[in-house]
CSV table of C-alpha atoms in Angstrom, one decimal:
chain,number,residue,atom,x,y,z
A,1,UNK,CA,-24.0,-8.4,-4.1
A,2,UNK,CA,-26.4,-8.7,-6.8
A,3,UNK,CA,-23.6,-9.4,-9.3
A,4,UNK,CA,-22.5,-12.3,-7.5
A,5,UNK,CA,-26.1,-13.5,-6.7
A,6,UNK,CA,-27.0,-13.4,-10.4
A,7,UNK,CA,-23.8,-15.7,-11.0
A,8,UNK,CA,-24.8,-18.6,-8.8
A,9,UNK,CA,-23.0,-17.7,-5.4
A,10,UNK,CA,-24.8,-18.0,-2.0
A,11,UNK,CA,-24.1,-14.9,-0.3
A,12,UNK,CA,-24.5,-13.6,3.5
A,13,UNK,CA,-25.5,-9.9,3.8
A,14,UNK,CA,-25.8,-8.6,7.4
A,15,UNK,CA,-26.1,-4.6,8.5
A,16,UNK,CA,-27.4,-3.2,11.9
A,17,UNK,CA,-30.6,-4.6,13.9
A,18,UNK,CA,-32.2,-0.7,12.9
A,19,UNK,CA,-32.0,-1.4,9.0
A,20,UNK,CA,-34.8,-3.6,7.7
A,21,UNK,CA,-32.5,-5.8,4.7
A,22,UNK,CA,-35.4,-7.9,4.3
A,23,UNK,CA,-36.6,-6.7,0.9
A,24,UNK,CA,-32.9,-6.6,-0.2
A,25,UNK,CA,-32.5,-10.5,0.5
A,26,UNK,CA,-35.9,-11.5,-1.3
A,27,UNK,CA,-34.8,-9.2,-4.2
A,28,UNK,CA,-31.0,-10.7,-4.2
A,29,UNK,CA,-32.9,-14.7,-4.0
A,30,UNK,CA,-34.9,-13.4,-6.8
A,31,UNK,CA,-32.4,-12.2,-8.9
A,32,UNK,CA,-30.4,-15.8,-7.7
A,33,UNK,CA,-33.0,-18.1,-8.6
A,34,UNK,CA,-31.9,-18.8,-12.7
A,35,UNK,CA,-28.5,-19.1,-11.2
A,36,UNK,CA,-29.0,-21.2,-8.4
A,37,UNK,CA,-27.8,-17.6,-6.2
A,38,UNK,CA,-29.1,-17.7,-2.7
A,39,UNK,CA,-28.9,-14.6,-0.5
A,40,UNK,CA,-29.1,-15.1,3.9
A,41,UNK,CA,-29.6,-12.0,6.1
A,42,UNK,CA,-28.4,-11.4,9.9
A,43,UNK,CA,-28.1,-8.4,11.8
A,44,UNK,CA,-24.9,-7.4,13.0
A,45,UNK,CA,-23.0,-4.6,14.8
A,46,UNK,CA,-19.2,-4.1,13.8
A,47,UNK,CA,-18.5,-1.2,16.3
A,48,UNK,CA,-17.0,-4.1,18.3
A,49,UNK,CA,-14.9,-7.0,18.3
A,50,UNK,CA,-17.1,-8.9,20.1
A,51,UNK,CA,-20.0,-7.9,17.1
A,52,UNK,CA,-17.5,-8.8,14.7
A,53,UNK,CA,-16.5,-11.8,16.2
A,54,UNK,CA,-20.1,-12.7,16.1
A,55,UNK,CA,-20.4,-12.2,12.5
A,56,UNK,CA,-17.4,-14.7,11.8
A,57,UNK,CA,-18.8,-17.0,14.0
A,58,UNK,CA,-22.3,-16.8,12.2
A,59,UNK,CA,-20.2,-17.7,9.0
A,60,UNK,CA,-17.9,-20.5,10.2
A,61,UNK,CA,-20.9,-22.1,11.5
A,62,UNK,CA,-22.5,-22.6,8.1
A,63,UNK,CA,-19.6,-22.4,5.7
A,64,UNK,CA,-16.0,-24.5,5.5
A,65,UNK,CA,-14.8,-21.7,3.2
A,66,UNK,CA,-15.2,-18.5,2.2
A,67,UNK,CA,-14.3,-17.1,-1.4
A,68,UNK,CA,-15.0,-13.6,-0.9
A,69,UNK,CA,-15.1,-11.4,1.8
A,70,UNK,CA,-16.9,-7.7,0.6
A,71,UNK,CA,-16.0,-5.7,4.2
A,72,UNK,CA,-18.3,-2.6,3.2
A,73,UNK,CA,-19.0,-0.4,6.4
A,74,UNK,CA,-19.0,2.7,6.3
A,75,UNK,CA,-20.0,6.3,7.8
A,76,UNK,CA,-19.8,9.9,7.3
A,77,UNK,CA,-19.8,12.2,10.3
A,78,UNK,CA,-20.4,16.1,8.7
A,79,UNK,CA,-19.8,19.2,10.4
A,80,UNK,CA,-22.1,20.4,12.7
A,81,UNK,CA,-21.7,23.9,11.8
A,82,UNK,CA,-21.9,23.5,7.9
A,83,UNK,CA,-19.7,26.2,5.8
A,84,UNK,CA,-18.6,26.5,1.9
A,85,UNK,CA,-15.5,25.3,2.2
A,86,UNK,CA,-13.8,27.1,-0.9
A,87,UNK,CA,-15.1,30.3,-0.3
A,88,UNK,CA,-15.7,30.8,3.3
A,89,UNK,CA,-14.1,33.3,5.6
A,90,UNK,CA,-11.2,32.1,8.0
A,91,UNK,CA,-13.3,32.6,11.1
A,92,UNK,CA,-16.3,30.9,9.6
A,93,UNK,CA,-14.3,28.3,8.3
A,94,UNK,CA,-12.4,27.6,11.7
A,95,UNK,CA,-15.7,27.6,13.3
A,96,UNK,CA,-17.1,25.0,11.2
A,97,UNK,CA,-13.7,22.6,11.1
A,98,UNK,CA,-14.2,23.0,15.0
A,99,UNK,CA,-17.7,22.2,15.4
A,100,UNK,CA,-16.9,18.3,14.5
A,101,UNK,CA,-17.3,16.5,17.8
A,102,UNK,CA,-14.0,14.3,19.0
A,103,UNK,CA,-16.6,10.7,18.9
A,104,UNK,CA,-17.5,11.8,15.4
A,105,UNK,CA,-13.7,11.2,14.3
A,106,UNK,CA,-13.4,8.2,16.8
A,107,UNK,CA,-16.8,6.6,15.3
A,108,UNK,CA,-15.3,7.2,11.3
A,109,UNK,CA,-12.5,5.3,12.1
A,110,UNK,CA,-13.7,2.8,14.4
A,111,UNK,CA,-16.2,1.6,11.3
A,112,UNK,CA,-14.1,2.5,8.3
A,113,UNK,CA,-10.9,1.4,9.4
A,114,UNK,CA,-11.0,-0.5,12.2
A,115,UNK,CA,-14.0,-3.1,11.6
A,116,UNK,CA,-12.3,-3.9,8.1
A,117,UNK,CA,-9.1,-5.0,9.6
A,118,UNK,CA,-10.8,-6.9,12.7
A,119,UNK,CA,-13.2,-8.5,10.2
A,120,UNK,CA,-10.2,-9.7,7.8
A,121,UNK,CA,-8.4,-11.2,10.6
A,122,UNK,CA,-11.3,-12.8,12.2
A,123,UNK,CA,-12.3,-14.5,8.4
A,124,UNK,CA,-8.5,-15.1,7.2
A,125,UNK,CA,-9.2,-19.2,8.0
A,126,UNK,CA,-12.3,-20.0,6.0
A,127,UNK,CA,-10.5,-17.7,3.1
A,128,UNK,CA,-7.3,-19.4,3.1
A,129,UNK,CA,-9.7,-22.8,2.8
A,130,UNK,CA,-11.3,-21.0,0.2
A,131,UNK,CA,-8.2,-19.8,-1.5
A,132,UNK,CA,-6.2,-23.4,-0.9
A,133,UNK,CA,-9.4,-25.6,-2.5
A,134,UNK,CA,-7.8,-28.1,-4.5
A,135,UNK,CA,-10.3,-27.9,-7.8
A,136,UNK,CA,-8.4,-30.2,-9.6
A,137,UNK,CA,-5.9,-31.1,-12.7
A,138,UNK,CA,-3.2,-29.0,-11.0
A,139,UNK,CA,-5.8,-26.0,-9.9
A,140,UNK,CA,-6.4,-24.5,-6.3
A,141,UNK,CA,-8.9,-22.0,-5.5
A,142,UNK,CA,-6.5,-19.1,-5.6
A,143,UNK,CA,-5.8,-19.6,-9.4
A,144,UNK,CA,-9.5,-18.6,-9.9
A,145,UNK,CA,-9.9,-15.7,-7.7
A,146,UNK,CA,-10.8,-17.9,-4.8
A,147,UNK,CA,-10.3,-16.4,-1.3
A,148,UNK,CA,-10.5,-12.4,-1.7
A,149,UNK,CA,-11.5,-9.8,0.1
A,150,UNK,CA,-12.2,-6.5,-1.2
A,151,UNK,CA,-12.9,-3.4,1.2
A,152,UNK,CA,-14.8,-0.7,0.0
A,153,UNK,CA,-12.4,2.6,0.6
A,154,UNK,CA,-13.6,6.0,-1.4
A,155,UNK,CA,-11.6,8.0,-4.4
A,156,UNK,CA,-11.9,11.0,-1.4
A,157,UNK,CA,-8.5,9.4,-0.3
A,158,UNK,CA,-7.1,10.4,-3.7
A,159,UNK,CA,-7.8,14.0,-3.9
A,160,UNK,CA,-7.9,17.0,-1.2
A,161,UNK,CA,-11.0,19.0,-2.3
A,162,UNK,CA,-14.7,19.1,-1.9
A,163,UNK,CA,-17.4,21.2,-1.6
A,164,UNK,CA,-17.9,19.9,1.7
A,165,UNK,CA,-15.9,19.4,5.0
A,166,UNK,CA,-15.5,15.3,4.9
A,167,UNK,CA,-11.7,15.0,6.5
A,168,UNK,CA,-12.7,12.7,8.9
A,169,UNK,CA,-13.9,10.9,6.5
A,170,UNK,CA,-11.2,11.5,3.7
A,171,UNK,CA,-8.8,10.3,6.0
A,172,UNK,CA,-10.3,7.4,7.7
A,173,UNK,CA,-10.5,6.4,4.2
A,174,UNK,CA,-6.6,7.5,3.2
A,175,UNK,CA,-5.8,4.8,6.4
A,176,UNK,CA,-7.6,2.3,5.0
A,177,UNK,CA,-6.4,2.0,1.5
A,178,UNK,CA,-3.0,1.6,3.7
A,179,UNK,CA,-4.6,-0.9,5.3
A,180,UNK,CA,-5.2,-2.9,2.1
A,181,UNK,CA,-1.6,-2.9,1.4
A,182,UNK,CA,-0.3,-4.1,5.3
A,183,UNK,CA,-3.3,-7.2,5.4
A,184,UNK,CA,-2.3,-8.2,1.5
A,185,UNK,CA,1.5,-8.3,2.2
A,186,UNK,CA,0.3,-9.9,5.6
A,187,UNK,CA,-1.6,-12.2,4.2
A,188,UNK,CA,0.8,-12.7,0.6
A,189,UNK,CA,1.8,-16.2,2.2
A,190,UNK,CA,-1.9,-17.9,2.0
A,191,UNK,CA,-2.8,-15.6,-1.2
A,192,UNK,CA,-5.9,-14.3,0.3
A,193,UNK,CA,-5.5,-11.5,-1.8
A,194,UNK,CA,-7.0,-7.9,-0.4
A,195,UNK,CA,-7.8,-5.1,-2.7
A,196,UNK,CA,-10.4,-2.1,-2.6
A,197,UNK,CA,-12.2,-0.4,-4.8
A,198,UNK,CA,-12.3,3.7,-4.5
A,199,UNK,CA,-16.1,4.3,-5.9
A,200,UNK,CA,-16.8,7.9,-6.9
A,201,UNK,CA,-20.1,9.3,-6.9
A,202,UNK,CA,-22.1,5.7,-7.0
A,203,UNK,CA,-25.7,5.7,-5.5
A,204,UNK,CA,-25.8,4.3,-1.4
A,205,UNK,CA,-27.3,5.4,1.7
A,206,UNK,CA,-24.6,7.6,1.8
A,207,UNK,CA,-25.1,9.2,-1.6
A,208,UNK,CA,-28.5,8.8,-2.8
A,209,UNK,CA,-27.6,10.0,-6.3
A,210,UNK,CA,-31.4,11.6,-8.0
A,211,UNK,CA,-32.9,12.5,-4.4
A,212,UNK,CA,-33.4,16.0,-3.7
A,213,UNK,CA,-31.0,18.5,-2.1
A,214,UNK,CA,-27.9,16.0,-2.4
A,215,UNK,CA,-25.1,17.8,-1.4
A,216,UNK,CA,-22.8,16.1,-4.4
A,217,UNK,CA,-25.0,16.4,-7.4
A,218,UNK,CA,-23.6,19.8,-8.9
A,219,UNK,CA,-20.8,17.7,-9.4
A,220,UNK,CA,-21.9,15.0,-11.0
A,221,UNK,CA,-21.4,16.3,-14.2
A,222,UNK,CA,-18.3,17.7,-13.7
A,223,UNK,CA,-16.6,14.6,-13.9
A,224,UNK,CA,-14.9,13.5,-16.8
A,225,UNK,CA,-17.7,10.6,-17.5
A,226,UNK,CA,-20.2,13.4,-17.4
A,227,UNK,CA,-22.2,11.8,-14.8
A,228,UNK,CA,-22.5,9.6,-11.4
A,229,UNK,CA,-22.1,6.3,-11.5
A,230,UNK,CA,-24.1,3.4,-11.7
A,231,UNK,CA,-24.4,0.2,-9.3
A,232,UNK,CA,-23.3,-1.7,-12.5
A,233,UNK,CA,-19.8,0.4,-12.4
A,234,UNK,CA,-19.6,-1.4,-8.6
A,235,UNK,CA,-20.5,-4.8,-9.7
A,236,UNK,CA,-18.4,-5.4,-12.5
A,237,UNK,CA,-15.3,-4.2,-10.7
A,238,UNK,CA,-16.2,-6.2,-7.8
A,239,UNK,CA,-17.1,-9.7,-10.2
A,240,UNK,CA,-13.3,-8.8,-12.1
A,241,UNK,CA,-11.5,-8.6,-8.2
A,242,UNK,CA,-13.0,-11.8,-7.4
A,243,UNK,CA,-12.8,-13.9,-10.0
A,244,UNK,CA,-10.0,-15.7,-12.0
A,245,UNK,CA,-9.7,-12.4,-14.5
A,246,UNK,CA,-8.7,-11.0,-11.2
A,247,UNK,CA,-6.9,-13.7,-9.3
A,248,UNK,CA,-3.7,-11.8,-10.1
A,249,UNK,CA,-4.5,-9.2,-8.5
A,250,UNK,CA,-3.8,-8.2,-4.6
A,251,UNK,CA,-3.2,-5.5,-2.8
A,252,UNK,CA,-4.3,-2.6,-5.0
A,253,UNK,CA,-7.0,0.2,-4.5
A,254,UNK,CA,-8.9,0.5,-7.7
A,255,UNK,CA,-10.1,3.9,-8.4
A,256,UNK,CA,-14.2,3.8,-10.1
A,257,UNK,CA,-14.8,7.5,-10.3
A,258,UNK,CA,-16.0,8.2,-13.9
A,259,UNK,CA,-12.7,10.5,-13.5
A,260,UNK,CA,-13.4,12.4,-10.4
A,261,UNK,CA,-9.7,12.6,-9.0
A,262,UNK,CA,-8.5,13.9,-12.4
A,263,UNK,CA,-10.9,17.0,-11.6
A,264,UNK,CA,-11.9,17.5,-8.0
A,265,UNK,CA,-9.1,19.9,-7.1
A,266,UNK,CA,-10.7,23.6,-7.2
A,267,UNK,CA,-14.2,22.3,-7.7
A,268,UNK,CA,-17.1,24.3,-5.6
């Protein structure tokens, strides 16, 4: 968000009623202010389609258009029973694949599948506006990136090894880069293009890349890059997806991983 803040557009940023975003929307309206960049906070809950529908309706009511949709949700469910996955017995390793509770699965896909098609469909209107904006001498909003949405999968769809059980979580995320292919060719008729980007190792709630005891960072320089990634790596993908360098781009997962598929096979 802070890329497109500090290039003049008013974003909408919204996470559950639990996590305090204040701070991030007076840092984003700081960052916004040479720019003219505003940033607006709600709470939200997309576990639902009646919480999603509430989000679209919180954005139609203030916006004829929207350019860009960034659907980011996502969680990680781990495995109760914790185990080296590489090197651990079979009956140790059974135990801990068997310790993951059925509503872990059912809550990873409900969030990282689910909400990011409900939350496409429910938006598709104010980004075909968005996409259809006649700007012009000849030029709609589509031939400048205009009416995108990009959905924020994980390169852990692209390889089969860790040092840590995350299938649920590899998978949910294997369904959604599917999903980016079904809503683009969906979608192809209004060109409200839908792409993803595959971050690697990048620093989130998730991954807090530099805090102690993160379970990742004997990997980090492993990768061909040598090291995790930066927010910067995030932005600058997400500023070429949904702008007119990208505009001719839809339905594609783009892989920001410093490398990390190239290697992560056989990795402990």
């Amino acid at each position: 968000m802070a890329g497109l803040v500090a290039n003049g557009a008013r974003v909408y940023i919204t996470a559950l009623s639990t996590d305090d975003i204040t701070d991030a929307v007076q840092q984003l309206n700081t960052l916004g202010e040479p720019s003219g960049g505003q940033a607006q906070g709600f709470a939200s809950d997309l576990t639902t389609k009646a919480g999603i529908s509430a989000v679209a309706e919180h954005i139609i009511a203030r916006e004829s258009h929207l350019d860009i949709l960034i659907s980011n949700a996502g969680i990680r469910r781990d495995a109760p029973k914790p185990c080296k996955v590489l090197t651990a017995p079979l009956d140790e390793l059974q135990a801990s694949m068997w310790s993951h509770e059925e509503s872990g699965w059912e809550q990873t896909f409900r969030i990282n599948t689910t909400a990011h098609y409900f939350l496409a469909v429910a938006l598709l209107k104010l980004l075909h506006n968005a996409s259809n904006l006649d700007l012009g001498d000849g030029l709609k909003g589509r031939d400048v990136g205009r009416g995108a949405i990009v959905i924020t999968s994980s390169c852990a769809s692209m390889h089969n090894c860790t040092n840590v059980d995350l299938t649920s979580y590899a998978t949910s995320k294997a369904a959604t880069d599917h999903l980016v292919a079904l809503l683009a060719s969906k979608f192809g008729r209004f060109y409200v293009r839908v792409n993803a980007i595959n971050p690697g190792f990048v620093p989130s709630n998730m991954n807090p890349v530099g805090a102690e005891g993160n379970m990742f960072a004997n990997l980090f320089d492993k990768v061909p890059a040598l090291r995790a990634g930066r927010l910067e790596d995030i932005a600058g993908t997400v500023l070429y997806l949904c702008s007119e360098a990208g505009a001719y781009v839809d339905g594609r997962c783009l892989c920001v991983d410093g490398g990390r598929v190239l290697t992560a096979n056989g990795q402990t």
